[in-house]
Structures are given as C-alpha cells and as structure tokens.
Coordinates of C-alpha atoms in Angstrom, one line a residue:
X1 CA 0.0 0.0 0.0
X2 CA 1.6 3.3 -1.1
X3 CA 1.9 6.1 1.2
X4 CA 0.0 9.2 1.1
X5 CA 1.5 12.3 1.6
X6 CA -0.5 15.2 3.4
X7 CA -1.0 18.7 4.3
X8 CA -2.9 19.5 6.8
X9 CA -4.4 23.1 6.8
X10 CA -5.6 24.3 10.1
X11 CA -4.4 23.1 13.8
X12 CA -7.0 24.3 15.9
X13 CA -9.2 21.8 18.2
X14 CA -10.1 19.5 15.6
X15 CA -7.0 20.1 13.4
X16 CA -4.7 19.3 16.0
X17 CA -7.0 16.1 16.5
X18 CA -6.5 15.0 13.0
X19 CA -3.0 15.4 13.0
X20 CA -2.8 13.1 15.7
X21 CA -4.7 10.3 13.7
X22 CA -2.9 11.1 10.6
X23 CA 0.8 10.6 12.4
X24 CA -0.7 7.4 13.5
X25 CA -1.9 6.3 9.7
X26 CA 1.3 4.0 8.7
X27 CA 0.2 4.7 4.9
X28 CA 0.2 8.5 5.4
X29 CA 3.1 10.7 5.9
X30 CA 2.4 14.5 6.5
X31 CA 5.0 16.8 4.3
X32 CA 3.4 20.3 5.9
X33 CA 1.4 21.9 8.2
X34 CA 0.0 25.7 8.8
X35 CA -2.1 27.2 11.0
X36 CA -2.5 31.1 11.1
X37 CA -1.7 31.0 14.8
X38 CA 2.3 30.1 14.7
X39 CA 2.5 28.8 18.0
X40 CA 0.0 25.9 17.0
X41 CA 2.2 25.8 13.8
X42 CA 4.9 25.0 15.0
X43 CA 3.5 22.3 18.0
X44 CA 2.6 20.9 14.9
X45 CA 5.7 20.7 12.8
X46 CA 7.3 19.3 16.1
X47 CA 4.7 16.5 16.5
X48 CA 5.7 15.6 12.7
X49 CA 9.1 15.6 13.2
X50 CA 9.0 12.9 16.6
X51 CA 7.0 10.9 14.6
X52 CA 9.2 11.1 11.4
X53 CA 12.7 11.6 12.8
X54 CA 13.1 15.1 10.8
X55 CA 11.1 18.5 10.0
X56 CA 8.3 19.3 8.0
X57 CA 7.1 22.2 6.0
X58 CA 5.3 24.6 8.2
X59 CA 3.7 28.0 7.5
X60 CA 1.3 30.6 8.8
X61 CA 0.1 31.1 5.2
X62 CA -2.4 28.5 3.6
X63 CA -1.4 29.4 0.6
X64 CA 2.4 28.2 1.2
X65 CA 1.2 24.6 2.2
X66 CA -1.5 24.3 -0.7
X67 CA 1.6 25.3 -2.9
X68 CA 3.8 23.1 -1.5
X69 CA 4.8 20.5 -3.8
X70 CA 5.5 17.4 -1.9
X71 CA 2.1 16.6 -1.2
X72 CA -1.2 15.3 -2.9
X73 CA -3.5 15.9 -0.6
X74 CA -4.6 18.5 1.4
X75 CA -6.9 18.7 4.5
X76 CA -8.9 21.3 5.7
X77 CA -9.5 22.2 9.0
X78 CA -9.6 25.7 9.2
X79 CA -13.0 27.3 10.7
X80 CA -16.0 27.6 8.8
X81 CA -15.3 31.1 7.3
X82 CA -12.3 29.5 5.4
X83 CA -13.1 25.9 4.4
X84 CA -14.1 26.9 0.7
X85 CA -10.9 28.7 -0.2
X86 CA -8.7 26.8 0.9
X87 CA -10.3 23.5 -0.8
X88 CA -10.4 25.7 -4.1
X89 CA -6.6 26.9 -3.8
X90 CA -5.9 22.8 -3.2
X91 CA -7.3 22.2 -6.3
X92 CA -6.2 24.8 -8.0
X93 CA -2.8 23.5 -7.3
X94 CA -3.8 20.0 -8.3
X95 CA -4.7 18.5 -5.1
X96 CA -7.4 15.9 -4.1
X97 CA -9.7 18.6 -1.2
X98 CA -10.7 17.2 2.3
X99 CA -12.9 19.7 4.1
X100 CA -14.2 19.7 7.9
X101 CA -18.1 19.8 7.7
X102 CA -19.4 23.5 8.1
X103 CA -22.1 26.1 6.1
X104 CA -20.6 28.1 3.3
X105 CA -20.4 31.7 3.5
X106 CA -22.0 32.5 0.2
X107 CA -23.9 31.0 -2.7
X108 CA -20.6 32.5 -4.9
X109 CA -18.6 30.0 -2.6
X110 CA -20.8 26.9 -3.2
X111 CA -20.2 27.2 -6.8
X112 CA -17.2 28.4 -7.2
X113 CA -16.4 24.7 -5.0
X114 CA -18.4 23.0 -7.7
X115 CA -16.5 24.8 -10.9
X116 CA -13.2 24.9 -9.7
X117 CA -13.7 21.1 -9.2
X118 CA -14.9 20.4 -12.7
X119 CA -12.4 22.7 -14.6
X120 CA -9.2 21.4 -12.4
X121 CA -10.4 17.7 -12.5
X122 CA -9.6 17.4 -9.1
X123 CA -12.0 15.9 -6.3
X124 CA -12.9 17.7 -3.3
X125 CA -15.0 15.8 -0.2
X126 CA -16.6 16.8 2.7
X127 CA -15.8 14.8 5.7
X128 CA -19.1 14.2 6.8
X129 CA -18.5 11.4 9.4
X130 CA -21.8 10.7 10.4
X131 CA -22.4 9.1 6.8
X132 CA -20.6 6.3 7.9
X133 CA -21.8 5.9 11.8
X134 CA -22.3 2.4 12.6
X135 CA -26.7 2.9 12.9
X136 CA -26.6 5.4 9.8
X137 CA -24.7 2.8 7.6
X138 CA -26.9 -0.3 8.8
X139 CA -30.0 1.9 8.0
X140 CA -28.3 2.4 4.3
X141 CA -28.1 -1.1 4.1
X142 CA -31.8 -1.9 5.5
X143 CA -33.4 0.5 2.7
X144 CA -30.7 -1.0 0.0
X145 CA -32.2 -4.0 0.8
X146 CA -35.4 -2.7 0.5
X147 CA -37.2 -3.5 4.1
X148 CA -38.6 0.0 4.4
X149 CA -40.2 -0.3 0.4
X150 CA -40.1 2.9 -0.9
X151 CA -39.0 6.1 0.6
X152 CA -41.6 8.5 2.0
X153 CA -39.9 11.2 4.8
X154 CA -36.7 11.4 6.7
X155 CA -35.5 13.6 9.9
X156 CA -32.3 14.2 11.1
X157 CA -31.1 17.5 13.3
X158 CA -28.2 18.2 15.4
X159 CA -29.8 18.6 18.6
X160 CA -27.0 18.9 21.2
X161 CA -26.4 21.4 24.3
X162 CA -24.1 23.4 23.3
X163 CA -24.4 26.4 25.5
X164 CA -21.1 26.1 27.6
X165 CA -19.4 25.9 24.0
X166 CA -20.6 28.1 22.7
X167 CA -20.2 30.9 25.7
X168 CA -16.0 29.9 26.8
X169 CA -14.3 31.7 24.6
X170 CA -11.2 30.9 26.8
X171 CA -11.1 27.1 26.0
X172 CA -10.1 27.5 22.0
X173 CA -10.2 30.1 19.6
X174 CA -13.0 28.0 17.7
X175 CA -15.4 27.8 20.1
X176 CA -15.4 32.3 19.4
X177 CA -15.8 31.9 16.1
X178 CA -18.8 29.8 16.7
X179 CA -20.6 32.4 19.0
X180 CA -19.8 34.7 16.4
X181 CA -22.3 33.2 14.2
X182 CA -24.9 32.6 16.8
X183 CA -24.4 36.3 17.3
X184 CA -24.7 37.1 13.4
X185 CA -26.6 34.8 11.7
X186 CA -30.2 32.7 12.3
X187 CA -30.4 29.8 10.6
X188 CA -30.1 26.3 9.8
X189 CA -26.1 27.1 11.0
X190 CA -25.2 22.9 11.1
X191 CA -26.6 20.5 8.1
X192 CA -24.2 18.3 7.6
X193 CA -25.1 15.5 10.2
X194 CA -28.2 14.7 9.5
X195 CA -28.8 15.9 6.1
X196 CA -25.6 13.6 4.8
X197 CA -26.9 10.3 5.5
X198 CA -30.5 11.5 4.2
X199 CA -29.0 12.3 1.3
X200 CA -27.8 8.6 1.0
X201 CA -30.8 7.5 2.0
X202 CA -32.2 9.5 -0.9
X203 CA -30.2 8.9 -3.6
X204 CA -29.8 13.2 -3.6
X205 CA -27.5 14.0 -6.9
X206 CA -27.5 10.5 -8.4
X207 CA -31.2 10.2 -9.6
X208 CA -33.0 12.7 -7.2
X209 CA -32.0 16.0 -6.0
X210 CA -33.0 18.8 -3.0
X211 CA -35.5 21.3 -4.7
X212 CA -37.0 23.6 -2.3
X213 CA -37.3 24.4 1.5
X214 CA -38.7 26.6 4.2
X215 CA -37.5 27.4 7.3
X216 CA -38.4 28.9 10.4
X217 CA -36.6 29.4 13.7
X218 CA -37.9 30.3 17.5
X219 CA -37.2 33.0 19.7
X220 CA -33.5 33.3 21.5
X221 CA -33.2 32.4 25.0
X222 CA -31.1 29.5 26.0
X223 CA -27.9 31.0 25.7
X224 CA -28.6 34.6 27.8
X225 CA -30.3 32.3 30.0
X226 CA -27.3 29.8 30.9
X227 CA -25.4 32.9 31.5
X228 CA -27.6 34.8 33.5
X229 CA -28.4 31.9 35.7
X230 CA -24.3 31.4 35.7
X231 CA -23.7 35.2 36.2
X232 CA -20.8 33.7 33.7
X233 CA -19.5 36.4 31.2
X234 CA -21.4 39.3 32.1
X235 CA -20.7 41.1 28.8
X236 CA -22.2 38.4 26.7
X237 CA -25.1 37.7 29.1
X238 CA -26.8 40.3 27.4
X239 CA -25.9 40.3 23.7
X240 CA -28.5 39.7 21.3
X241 CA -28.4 36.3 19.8
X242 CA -29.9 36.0 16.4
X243 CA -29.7 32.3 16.3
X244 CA -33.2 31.6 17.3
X245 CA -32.8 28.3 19.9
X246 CA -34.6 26.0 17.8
X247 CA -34.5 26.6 14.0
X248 CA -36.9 24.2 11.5
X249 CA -36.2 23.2 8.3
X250 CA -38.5 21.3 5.7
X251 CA -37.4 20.2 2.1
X252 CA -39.5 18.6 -0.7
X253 CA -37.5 16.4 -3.0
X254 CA -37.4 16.0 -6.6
X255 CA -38.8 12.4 -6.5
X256 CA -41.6 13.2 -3.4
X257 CA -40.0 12.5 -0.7
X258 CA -40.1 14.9 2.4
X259 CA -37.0 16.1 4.9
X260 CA -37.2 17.9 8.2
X261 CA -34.3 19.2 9.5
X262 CA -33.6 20.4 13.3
X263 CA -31.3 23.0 15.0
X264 CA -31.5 22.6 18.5
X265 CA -27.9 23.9 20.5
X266 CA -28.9 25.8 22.8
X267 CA -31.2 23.9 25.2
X268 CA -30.9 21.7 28.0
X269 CA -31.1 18.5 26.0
X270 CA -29.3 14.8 25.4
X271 CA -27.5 14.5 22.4
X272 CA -29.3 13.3 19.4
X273 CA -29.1 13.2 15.9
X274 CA -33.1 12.7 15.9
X275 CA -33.1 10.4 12.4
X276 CA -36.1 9.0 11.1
X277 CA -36.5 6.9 8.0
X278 CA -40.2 5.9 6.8
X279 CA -41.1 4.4 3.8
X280 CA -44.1 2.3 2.7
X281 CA -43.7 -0.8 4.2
X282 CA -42.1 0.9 7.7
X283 CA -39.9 3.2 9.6
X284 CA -37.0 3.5 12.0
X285 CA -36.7 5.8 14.8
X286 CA -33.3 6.8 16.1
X287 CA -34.1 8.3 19.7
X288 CA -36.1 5.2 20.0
X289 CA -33.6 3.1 18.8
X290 CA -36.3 0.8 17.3
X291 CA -37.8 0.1 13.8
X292 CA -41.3 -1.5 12.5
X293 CA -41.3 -3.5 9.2
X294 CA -44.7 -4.7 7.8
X295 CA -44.3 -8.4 7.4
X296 CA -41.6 -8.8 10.1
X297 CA -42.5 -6.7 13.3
X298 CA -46.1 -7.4 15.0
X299 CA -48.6 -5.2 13.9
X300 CA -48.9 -2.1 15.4
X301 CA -45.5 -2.5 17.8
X302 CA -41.8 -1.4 17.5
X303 CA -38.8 -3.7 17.7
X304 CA -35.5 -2.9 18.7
X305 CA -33.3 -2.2 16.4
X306 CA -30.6 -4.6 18.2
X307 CA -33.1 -7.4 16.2
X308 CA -31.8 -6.6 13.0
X309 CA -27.9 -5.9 13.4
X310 CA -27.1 -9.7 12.7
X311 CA -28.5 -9.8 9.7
X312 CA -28.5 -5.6 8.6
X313 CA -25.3 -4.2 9.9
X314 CA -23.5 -2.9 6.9
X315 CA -20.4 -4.9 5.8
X316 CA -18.1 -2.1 6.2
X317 CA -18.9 -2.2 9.8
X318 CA -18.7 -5.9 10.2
X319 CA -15.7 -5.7 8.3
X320 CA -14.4 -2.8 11.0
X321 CA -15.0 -4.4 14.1
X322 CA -12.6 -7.5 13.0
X323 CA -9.6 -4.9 12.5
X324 CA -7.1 -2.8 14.4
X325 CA -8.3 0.6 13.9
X326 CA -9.0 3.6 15.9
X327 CA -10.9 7.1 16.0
X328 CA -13.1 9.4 17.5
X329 CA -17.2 9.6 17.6
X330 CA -17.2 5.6 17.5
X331 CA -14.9 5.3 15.0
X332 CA -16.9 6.7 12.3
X333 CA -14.2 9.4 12.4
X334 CA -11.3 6.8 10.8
X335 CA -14.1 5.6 8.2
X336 CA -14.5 9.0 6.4
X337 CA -11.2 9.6 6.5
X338 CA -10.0 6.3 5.3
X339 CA -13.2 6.8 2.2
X340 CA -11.4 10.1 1.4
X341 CA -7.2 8.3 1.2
X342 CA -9.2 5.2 -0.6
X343 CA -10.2 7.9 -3.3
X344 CA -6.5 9.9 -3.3
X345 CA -5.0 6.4 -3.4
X346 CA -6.8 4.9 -6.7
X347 CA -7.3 8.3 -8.0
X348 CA -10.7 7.7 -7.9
X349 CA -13.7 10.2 -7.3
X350 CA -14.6 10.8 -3.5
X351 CA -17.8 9.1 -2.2
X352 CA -19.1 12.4 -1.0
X353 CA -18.3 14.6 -3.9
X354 CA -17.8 18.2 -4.4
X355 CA -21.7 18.6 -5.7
X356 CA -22.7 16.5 -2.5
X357 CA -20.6 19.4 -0.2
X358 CA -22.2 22.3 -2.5
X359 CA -25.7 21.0 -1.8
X360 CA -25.6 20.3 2.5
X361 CA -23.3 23.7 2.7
X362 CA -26.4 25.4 0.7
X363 CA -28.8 24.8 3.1
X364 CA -27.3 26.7 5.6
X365 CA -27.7 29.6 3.4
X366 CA -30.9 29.3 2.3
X367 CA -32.7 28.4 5.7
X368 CA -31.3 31.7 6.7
X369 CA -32.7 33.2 3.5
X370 CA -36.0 31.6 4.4
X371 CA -36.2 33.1 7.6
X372 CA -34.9 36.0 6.8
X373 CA -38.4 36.3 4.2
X374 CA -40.7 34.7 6.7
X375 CA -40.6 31.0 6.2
X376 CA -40.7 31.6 2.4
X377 CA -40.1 29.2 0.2
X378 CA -37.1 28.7 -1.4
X379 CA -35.7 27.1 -4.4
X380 CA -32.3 24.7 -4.2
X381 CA -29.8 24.7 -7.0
X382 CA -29.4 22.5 -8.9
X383 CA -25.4 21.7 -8.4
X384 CA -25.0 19.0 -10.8
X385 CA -26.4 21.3 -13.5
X386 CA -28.5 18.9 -14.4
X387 CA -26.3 15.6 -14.6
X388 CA -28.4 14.3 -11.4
X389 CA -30.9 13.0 -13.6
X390 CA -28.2 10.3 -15.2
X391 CA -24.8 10.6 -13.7
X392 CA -21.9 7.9 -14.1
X393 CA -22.5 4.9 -11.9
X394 CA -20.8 5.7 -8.3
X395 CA -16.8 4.2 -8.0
X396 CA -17.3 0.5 -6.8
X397 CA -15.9 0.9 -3.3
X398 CA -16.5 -0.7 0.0
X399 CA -16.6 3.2 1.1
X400 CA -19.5 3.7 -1.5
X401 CA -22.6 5.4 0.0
X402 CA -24.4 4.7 -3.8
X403 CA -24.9 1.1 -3.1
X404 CA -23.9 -1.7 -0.6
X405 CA -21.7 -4.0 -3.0
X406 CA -21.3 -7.4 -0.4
X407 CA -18.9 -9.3 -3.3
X408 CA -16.5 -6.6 -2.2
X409 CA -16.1 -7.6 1.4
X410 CA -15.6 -11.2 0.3
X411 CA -12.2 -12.3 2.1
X412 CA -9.5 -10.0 3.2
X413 CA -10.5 -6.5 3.0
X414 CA -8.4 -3.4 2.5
X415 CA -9.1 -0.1 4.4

C-alpha cells in the first residue's frame, strides 16, 4: 500500500486532532502543516518531526502549504469562514480537497467549489463522518435492501447542548468563532449531520436532488439564559443572539420524498441526531432506537433495532469491528477519513463529492434566507447542472454510499 502524503491546513481543536490520527496512519506521511496561529504551527511541525525523525514544511500562510509541492492531498480544518478557499486553492494546485463539515459563506462559494472542481479535474469531499456511523450505515443497508419499500420522509437534526461551548471563549479560539455566528446569523447554522446520510438515503444527486425548502426558527433564549443563571460572562449575558434556539427546516425532493431538519444547541437537551426513516412498508426511529417493518414486526409495535444488526449491519462495519483501527465519535471518524485516502490512493472520485458538499453547505444559506423572508419558500440549486438526472455509476468501493456491494467484502479487505 503506497503512502500518502499530506497537508494539513488548520491546527485548531479539531485540526490538532487530525493530526494526531494522521501521524498514526502507517500509509500516510504529513509533508506540511499551517495554521494562522504560529504557535500551533509549529506544536505541529514538532509532533511531525517525533514521529518522522526530521522537519516538515510549516507555515502561517495557507497558501504556502497548498503550494507546497511534496504533497497530494490536502486537508482542511480551518473554521467555517475559510473551508471553501482553501479546498479551491488545493485544487487549484492539483490537489485531491478534504474539508471539515461547516455552512458556506455565500452562494458564490458553493459554486465556485463545484467549478473549480470540474475545470481542475480534481476531487474535493466533505468529511461528513456521520455518513458512515455504525446505525446510519446499517440503516443504508436496510433501505438497500429494500425493508422500508419505498421512501416517504426522513429527519435528522443536530440537537446537542451546546451552551457552555458556545459561551467559553477561553477554552479554543474556535469555540469564538462559533458564538460569532450565533451572534450574526439565524439559521439552519449545522446540516451536515443529518442531512448527509438523508441524502444517501435519498439517492440526492444521483437520480433525485434537493429542490425547495422553508425554514423557520424560534425566539432566543437558551444562551442569555445559561449565563444569567451562571452570572458567567457578564458582557455576553446580554448580547442579542440572532440564532433563534430551535430553527426548522423542511425540504421537498425531486422524487416526493419529504425532509425535516432540526437545529436545537442551545437547550438543556441529550445529544441526538433525531433520524427517522419511513417508507411504505415501515420506519426507523433513532431516539427510539427501534424500527417497525410490515411483514416482520407485529402489527402495530416497535422492535428494537438490536433485532436486525445480525443480519443488517452494513459490511463495512462488520468488516471494521474485526480490524485494528482507531478514531473518534465511535470510529466513524477513521471511516471517512480512510473513504477520502481510498479515493487519493486509486485516484478515484470521493464518495461524497464536491456537488454533495455544495448541496448540504447550501442549506445553511438558504434556511437563513428563508427566515430571513418569513418562512418563504425557497428554491435549491441544482449543483450537478442537471447531470443528477443520469450521472456515471458511483466508484465501486466498500466506502461507497451509492450502493452496498457485499462481493467486495468477500475475504481480506483493504481499508
């Protein structure tokens, strides 16, 4: 297995994270690292060179590391503001992109994502982990299979408290940034989770697309509250949050289906990711961690869904569990990443491609948009320009979220 060789764009929280899991990759070898903070810069060139037993290219300026020749690959973990860029000046410079998940900034940012990738020829995917969570991925494989007949609605949200994230700034410098969009910006701020897998589930780009949505958000309160009742950074306490605490989002489908979508951070709440999944002959239920298929459940009654992992879980899961690997959020973490070196390896498209990332960043956008009018109606682009109604059959992969292939996880498998 030929090594990789990587630069890695952003050593924040998460960056510094990924580093970590790269230097650990035997089939990847970092050649540079930046971040515009040069202390973290540099903590990261000296991680690189304990690892490799000499010194690696380091810079403050993203654009020196995209540039940087000895590399093929680049990863992005910047915050939000500057994911787009810097996976265009990657490909620009003839790069494979791998960007953190995150809203665009601008409708000129989703497509200039989408163009640069078709006029350079070079891939660029979001690394939407939850895609390939272990539940999310057995789900894929139930409706694959066809248990829930055919697709009706789906839910999803990223409903998780983060108030005391949001609100200490003192932790990391990317925890600021965030409260500088709750401050800014009401809307659907976070897509990625939930809508990725949906739009597996949904075959969105490759025979269906997103075509229109509406949004509409609550009141603020949550976050003024937790710091009142903390009497926790008095001059925030007070600053007017335009992230409403609980922001809605419905989208209709080009084949019928329905989507809701659910921003819910700032509220005392359990973590969820709140998916749903009901088609016409049943439905699964995350937060109930149960499913009811006609035919195979009694009528009228859930099941567990610990019933059908024997004979559902998806291969690549199976196939996980019986090797040496490691990662964060369950391991779903070392999945996406390994999808996106499988790609750069066989010089293959990504399984979450660059019109995939145009369309979950978009919806960020336009919620706010939405809002903004009222709950209006809005229409989706159409990223693919069209080629969504017959695109090229998906790369055969055991990372492929098109289809679940089992002949490839017949003997030894390669991650």
């Amino acid at each position: 297995m030929r090594t990789i060789k990587m630069a890695v764009v952003g050593l924040g929280h998460r960056g510094s994270w990924w580093l970590g899991q790269l230097l650990n990759m035997e089939d990847v070898e970092v050649t540079a690292v930046c971040d515009k903070n040069e202390g973290r810069m540099e903590e990261g060139k000296k991680k690189c060179a304990e690892k490799y037993g000499h010194e690696v290219f380091g810079s403050v300026n993203w654009k020196d590391v995209v540039a940087y020749e000895d590399s093929e690959a680049v990863l992005v973990t910047t915050y939000w503001n500057d994911h787009v860029k810097v996976a265009i000046g990657a490909m620009k410079a003839g790069k494979y992109a791998a960007m953190e998940v995150g809203p665009a900034q601008s409708m000129h940012q989703c497509w200039e994502l989408v163009r640069t990738s078709e006029e350079t020829g070079m891939p660029c995917m979001m690394l939407e982990n939850c895609c390939y969570g272990r539940e999310e991925m057995t789900v894929l494989n139930m409706i694959k299979k066809g248990l829930f007949g055919e697709l009706l609605h789906c839910q999803g949200g990223y409903e998780h408290d983060l108030r005391e994230v949001v609100n200490n700034a003192n932790i990391y410098e990317r925890e600021h940034e965030r409260a500088w969009q709750y401050w800014h910006r009401n809307a659907e701020l976070y897509p990625t989770h939930e809508l990725g897998p949906i739009m597996s589930y949904l075959d969105i780009n490759r025979g269906n697309r997103l075509m229109t949505l509406n949004a509409m958000a609550t009141k603020s309160r949550g976050l003024n509250k937790f710091l009142q009742d903390r009497g926790e950074n008095p001059e925030w306490a007070d600053k007017n949050y335009r992230l409403g605490d609980i922001v809605t989002t419905t989208i209709r489908t080009a084949n019928g289906e329905t989507i809701v979508l659910t921003h819910d951070t700032s509220s005392p709440r359990p973590y969820s990711r709140g998916g749903r999944v009901q088609g016409t002959c049943g439905l699964w239920m995350e937060d109930l961690k149960s499913v009811h298929i006609e035919g195979r459940s009694e009528p009228h009654k859930w099941e567990p869904m610990e019933n059908y992992w024997e004979e559902f879980e998806h291969p690549l899961w199976k196939k996980t569990k019986a090797a040496d690997f490691t990662g964060g959020h369950g391991g779903m973490d070392w999945l996406v990443m390994r999808a996106f070196l499988s790609a750069v390896r066989n010089r293959t498209q990504t399984p979450i491609d660059v019109y995939d990332a145009a369309t979950m960043m978009a919806v960020a956008l336009l919620s706010e948009e939405s809002i903004a009018q009222g709950s209006a109606t809005v229409s989706i682009p159409d990223f693919t320009d069209g080629m969504w109604l017959k695109r090229d059959p998906a790369v055969k992969s055991i990372f492929s979220l098109a289809e679940v292939d089992d002949s490839l996880f017949e003997g030894t498998v390669e991650f």
